Short mmCIF file of N, CA and C in Angstrom, two decimals:
data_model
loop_
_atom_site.label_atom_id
_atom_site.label_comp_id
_atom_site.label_asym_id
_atom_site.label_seq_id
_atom_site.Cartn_x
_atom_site.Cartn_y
_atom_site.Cartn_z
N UNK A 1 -219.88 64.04 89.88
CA UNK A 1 -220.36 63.38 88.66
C UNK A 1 -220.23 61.86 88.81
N UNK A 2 -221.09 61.38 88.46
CA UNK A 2 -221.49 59.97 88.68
C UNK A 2 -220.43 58.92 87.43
N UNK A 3 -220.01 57.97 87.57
CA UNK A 3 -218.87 57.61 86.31
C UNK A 3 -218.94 56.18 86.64
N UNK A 4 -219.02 55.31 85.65
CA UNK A 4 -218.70 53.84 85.84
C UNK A 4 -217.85 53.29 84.57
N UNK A 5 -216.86 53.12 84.99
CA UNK A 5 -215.52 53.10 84.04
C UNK A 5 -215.42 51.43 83.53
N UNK A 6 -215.89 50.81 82.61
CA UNK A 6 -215.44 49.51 82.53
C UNK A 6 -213.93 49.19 81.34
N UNK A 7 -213.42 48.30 81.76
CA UNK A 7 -212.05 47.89 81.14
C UNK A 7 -212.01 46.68 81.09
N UNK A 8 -210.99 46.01 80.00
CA UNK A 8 -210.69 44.70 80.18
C UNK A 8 -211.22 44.36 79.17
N UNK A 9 -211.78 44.34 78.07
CA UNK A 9 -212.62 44.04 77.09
C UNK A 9 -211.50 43.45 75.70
N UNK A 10 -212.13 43.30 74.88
CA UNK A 10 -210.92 42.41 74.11
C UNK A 10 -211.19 41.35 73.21
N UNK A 11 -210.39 40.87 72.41
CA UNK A 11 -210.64 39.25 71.40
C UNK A 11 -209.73 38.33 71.91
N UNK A 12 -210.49 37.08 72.17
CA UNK A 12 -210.01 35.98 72.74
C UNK A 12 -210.79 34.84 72.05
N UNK A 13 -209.68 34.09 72.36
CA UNK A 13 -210.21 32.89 71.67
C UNK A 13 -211.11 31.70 72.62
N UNK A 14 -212.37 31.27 71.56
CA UNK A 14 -212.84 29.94 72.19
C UNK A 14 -212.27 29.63 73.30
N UNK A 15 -213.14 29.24 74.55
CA UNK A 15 -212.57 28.45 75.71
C UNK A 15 -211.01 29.34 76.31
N UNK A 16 -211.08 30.33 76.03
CA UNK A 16 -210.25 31.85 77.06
C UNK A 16 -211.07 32.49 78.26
N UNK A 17 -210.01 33.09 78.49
CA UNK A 17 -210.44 33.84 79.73
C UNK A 17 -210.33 35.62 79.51
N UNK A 18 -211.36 36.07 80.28
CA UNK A 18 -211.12 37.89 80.20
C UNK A 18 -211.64 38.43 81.60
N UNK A 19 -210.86 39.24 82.30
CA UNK A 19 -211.65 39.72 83.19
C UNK A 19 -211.53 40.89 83.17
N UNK A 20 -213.17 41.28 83.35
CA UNK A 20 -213.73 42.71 82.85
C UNK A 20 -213.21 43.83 84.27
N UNK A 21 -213.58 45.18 84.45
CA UNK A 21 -213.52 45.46 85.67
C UNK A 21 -214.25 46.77 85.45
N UNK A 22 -214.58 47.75 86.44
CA UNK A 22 -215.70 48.83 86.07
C UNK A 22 -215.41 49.58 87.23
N UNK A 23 -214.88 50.54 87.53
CA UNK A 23 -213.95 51.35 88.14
C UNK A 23 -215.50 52.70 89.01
N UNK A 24 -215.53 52.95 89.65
CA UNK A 24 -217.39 53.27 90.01
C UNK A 24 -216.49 54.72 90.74
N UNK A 25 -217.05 56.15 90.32
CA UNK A 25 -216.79 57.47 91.23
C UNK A 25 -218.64 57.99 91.09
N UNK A 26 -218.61 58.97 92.32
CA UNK A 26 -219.44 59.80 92.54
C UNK A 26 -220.59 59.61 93.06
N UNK A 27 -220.47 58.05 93.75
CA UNK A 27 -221.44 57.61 94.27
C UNK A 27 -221.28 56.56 95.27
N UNK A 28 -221.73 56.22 96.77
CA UNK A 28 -221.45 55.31 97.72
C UNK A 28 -221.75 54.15 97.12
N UNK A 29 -220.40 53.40 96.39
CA UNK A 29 -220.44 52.18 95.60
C UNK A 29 -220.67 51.22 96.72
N UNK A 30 -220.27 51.38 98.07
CA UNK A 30 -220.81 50.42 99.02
C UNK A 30 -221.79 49.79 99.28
N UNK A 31 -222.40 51.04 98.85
CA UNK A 31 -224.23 50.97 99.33
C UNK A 31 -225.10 50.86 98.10
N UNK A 32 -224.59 49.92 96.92
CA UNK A 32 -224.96 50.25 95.70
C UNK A 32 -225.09 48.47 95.20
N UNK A 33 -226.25 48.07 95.31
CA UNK A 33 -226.07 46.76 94.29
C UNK A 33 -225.65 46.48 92.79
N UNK A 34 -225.04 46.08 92.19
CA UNK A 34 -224.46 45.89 90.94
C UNK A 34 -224.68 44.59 89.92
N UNK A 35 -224.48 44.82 88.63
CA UNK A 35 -224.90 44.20 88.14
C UNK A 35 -223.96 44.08 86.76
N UNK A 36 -223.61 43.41 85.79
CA UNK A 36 -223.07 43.05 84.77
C UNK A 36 -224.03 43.04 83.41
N UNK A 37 -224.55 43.69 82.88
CA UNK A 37 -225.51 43.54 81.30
C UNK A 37 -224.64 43.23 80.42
N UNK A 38 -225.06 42.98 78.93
CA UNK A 38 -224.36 42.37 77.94
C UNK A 38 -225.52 42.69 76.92
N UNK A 39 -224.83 43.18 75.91
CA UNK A 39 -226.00 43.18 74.26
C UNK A 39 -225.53 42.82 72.85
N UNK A 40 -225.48 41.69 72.80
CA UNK A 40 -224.87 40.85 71.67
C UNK A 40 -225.50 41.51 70.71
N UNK A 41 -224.46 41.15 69.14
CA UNK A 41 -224.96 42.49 68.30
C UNK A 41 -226.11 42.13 67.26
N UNK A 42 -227.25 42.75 67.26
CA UNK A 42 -228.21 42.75 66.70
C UNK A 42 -229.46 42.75 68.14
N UNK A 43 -228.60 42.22 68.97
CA UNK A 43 -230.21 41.81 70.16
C UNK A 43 -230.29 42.84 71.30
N UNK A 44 -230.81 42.27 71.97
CA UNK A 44 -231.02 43.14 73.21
C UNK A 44 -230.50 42.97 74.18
N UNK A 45 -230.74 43.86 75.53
CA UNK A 45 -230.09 44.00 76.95
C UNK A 45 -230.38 42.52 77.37
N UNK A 46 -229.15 41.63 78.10
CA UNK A 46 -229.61 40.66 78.81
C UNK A 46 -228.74 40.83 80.15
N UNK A 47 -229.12 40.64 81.21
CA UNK A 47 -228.60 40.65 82.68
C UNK A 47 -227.71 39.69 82.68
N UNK A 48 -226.76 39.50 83.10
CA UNK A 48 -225.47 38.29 83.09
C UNK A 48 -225.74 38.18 84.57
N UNK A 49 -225.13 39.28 85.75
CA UNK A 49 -224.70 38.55 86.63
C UNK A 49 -224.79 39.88 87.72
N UNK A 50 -225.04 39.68 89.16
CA UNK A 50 -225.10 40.41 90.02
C UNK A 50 -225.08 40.30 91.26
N UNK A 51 -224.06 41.42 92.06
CA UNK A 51 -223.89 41.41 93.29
C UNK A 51 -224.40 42.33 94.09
N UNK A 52 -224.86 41.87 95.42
CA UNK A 52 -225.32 42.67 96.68
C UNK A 52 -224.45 43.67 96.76
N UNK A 53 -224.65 45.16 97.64
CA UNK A 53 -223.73 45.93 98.36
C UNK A 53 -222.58 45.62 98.90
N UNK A 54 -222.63 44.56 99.63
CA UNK A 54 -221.88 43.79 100.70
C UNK A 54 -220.81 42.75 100.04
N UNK A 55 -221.47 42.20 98.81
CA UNK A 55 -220.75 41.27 98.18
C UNK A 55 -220.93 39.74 98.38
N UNK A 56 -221.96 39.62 99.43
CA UNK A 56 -222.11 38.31 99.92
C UNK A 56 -222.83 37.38 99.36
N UNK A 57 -223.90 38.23 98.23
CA UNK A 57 -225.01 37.72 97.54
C UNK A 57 -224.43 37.90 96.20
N UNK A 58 -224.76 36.69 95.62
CA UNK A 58 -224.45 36.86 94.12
C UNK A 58 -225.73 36.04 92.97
N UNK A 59 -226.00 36.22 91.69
CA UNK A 59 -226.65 35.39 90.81
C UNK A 59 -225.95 35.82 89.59
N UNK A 60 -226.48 34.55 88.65
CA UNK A 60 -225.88 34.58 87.40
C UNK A 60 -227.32 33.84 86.21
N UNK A 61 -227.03 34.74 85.31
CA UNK A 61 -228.25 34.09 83.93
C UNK A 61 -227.66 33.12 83.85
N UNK A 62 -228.78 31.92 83.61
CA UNK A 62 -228.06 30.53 83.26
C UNK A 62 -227.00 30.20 82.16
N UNK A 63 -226.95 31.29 81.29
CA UNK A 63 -225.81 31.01 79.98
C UNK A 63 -224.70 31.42 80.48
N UNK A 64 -224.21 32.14 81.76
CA UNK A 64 -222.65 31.80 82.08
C UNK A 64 -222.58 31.53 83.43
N UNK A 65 -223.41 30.54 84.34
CA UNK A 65 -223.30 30.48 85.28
C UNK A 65 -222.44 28.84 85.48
N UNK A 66 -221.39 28.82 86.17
CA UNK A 66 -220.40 28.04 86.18
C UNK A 66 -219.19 28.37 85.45
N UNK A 67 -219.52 29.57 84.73
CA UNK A 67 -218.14 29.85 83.83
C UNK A 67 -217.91 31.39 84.02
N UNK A 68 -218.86 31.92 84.82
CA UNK A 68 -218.07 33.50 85.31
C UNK A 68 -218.11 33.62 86.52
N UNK A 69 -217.65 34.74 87.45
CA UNK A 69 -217.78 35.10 88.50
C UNK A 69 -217.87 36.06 89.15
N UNK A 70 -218.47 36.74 89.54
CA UNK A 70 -218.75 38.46 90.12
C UNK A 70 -218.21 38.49 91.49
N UNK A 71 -217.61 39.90 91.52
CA UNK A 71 -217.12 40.03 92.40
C UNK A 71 -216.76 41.80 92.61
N UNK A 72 -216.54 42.32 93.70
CA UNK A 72 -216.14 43.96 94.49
C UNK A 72 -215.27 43.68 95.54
N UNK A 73 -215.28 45.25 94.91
CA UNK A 73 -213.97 45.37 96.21
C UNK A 73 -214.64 46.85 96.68
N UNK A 74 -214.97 46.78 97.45
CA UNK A 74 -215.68 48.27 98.00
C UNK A 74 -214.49 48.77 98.26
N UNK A 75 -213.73 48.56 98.92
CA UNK A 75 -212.26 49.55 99.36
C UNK A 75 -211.79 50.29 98.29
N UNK A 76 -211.93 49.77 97.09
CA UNK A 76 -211.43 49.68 95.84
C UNK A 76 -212.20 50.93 94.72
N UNK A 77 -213.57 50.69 95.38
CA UNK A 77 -214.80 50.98 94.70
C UNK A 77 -214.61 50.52 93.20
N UNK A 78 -214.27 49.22 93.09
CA UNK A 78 -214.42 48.27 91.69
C UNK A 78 -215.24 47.25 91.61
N UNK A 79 -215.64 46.66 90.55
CA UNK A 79 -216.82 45.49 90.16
C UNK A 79 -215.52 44.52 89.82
N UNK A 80 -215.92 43.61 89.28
CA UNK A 80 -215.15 42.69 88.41
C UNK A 80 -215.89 41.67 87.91
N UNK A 81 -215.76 40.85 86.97
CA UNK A 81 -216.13 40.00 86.28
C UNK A 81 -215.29 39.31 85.49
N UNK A 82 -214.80 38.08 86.10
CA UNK A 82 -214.16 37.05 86.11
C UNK A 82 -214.67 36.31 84.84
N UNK A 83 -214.68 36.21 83.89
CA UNK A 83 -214.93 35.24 82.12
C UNK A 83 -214.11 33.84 81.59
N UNK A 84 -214.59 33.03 82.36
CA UNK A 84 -214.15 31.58 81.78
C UNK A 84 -214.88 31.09 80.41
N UNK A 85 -214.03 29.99 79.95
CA UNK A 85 -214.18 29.09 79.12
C UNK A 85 -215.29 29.85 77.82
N UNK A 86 -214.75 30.97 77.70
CA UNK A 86 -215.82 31.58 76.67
C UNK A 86 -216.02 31.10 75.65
N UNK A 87 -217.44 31.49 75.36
CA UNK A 87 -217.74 30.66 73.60
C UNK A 87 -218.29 32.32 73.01
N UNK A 88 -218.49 31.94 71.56
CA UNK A 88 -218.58 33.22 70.75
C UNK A 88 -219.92 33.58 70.75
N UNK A 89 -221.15 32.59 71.78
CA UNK A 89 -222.24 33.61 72.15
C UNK A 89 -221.66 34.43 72.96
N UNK A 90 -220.68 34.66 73.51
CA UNK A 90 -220.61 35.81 74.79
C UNK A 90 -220.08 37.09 74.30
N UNK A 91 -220.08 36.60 73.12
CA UNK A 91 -219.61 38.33 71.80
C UNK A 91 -220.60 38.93 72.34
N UNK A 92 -220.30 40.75 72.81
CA UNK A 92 -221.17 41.60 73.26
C UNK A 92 -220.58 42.62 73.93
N UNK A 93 -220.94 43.63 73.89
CA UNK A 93 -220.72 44.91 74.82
C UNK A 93 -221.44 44.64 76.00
N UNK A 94 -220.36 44.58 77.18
CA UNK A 94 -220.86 44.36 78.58
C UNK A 94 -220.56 46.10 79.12
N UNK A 95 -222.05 45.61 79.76
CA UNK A 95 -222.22 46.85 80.84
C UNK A 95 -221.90 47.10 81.99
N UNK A 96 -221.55 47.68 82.97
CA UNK A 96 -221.55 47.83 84.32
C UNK A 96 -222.86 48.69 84.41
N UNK A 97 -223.56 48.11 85.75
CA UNK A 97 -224.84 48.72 86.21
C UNK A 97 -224.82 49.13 87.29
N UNK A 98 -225.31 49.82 88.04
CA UNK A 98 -225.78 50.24 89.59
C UNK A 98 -226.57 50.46 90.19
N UNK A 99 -227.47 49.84 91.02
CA UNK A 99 -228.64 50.62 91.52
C UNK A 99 -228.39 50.95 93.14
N UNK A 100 -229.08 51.89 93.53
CA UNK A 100 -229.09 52.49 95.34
C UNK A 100 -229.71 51.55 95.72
N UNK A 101 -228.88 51.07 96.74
CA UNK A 101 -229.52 49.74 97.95
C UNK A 101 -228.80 48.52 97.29
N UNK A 102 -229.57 47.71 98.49
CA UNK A 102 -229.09 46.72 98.87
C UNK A 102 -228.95 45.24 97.95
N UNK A 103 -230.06 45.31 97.31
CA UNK A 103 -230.07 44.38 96.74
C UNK A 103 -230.01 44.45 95.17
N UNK A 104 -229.57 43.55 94.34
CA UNK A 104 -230.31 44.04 92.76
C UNK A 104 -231.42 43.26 91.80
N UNK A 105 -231.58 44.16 91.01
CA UNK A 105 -233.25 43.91 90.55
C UNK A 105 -233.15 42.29 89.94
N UNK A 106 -231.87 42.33 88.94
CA UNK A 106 -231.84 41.30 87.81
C UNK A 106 -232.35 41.82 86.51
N UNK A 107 -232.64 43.30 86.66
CA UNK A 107 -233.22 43.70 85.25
C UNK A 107 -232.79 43.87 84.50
N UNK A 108 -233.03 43.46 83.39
CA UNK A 108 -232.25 44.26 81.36
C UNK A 108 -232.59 45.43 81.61
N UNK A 109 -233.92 45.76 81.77
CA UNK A 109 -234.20 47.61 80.96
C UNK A 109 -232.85 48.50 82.09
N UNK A 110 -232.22 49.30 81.11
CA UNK A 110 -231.42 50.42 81.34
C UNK A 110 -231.85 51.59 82.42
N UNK A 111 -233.36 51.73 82.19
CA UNK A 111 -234.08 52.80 83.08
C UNK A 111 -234.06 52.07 84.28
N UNK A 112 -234.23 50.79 84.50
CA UNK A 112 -234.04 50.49 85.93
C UNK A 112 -232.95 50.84 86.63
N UNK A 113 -231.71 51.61 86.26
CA UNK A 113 -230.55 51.88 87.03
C UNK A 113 -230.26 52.58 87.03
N UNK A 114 -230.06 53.23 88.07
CA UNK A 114 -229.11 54.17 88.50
C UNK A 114 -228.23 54.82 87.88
N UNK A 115 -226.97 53.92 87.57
CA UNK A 115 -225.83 53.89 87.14
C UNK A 115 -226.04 53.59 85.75
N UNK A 116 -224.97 53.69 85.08
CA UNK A 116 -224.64 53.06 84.05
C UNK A 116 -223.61 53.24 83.05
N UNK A 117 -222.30 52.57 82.63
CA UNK A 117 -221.43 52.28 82.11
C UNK A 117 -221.29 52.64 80.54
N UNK A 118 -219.82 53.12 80.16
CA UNK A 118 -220.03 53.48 78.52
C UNK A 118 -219.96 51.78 78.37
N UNK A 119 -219.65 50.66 78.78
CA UNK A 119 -219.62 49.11 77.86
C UNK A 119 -218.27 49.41 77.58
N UNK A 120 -217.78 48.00 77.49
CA UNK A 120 -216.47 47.58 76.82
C UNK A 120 -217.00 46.47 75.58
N UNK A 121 -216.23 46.53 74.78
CA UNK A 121 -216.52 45.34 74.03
C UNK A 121 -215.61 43.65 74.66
N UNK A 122 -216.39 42.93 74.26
CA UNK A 122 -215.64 41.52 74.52
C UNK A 122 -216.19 40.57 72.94
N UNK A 123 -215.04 40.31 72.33
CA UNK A 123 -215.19 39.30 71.13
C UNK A 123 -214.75 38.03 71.24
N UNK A 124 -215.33 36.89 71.06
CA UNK A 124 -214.95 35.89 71.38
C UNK A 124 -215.00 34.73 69.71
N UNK A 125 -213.85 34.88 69.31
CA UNK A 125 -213.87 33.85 68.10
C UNK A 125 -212.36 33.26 68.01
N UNK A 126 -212.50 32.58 66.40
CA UNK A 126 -210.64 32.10 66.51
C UNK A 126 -210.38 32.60 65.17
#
């Protein structure tokens, strides 16, 4: 059975830190590009951030790029997502994603993946 476990979720204040993590069984997470979604409440799927198989390749949506960081541990078969200097747009249920191969899409829609995560919540106010 296929499972993508995310944790770490939480209320923090303005300009805090959270790091998410998404725990991956039943599938060669090695060989699996990944990805971070987020759906702030009322809106829709937006792509945050994503890594290659390998880990060597990374991108980020311009609204947290300089202030998060993606990252795996294949040994581990874990994601992570590193959350700086948050502001209270980043209120949202983040996803863990997965797709087979090498690279990843960058897509919102859900049907593009493979995988997919129950979400953690992350609240960000004071």
């Amino acid at each position: 059975e296929v499972q993508l476990v995310e944790s770490g979720g939480g209320l923090v204040q303005p300009g805090g830190s959270l790091r998410l993590s998404c725990a991956a069984s039943g599938f060669i997470f090695s060989s699996s590009a990944m990805s971070w979604v987020r759906q702030a409440p009322g809106k829709g799927l937006e792509w945050v951030s994503g890594i290659n198989s390998g880990g060597g390749s990374t991108d980020y949506a311009t609204s947290v790029r300089g202030r998060f960081t993606i990252s795996r541990n294949n040994a581990k078969n874990t994601l992570y997502l590193q959350m700086n200097s948050l502001k209270p747009e980043d209120t949202a249920v983040y996803y863990c994603a997965g797709e087979a191969g090498e690279y990843y899409s960058g897509s919102y829609f859900q049907n593009e993946y493979d995988y997919w995560g129950q979400g953690t919540q992350v609240t960000v106010s004071s």
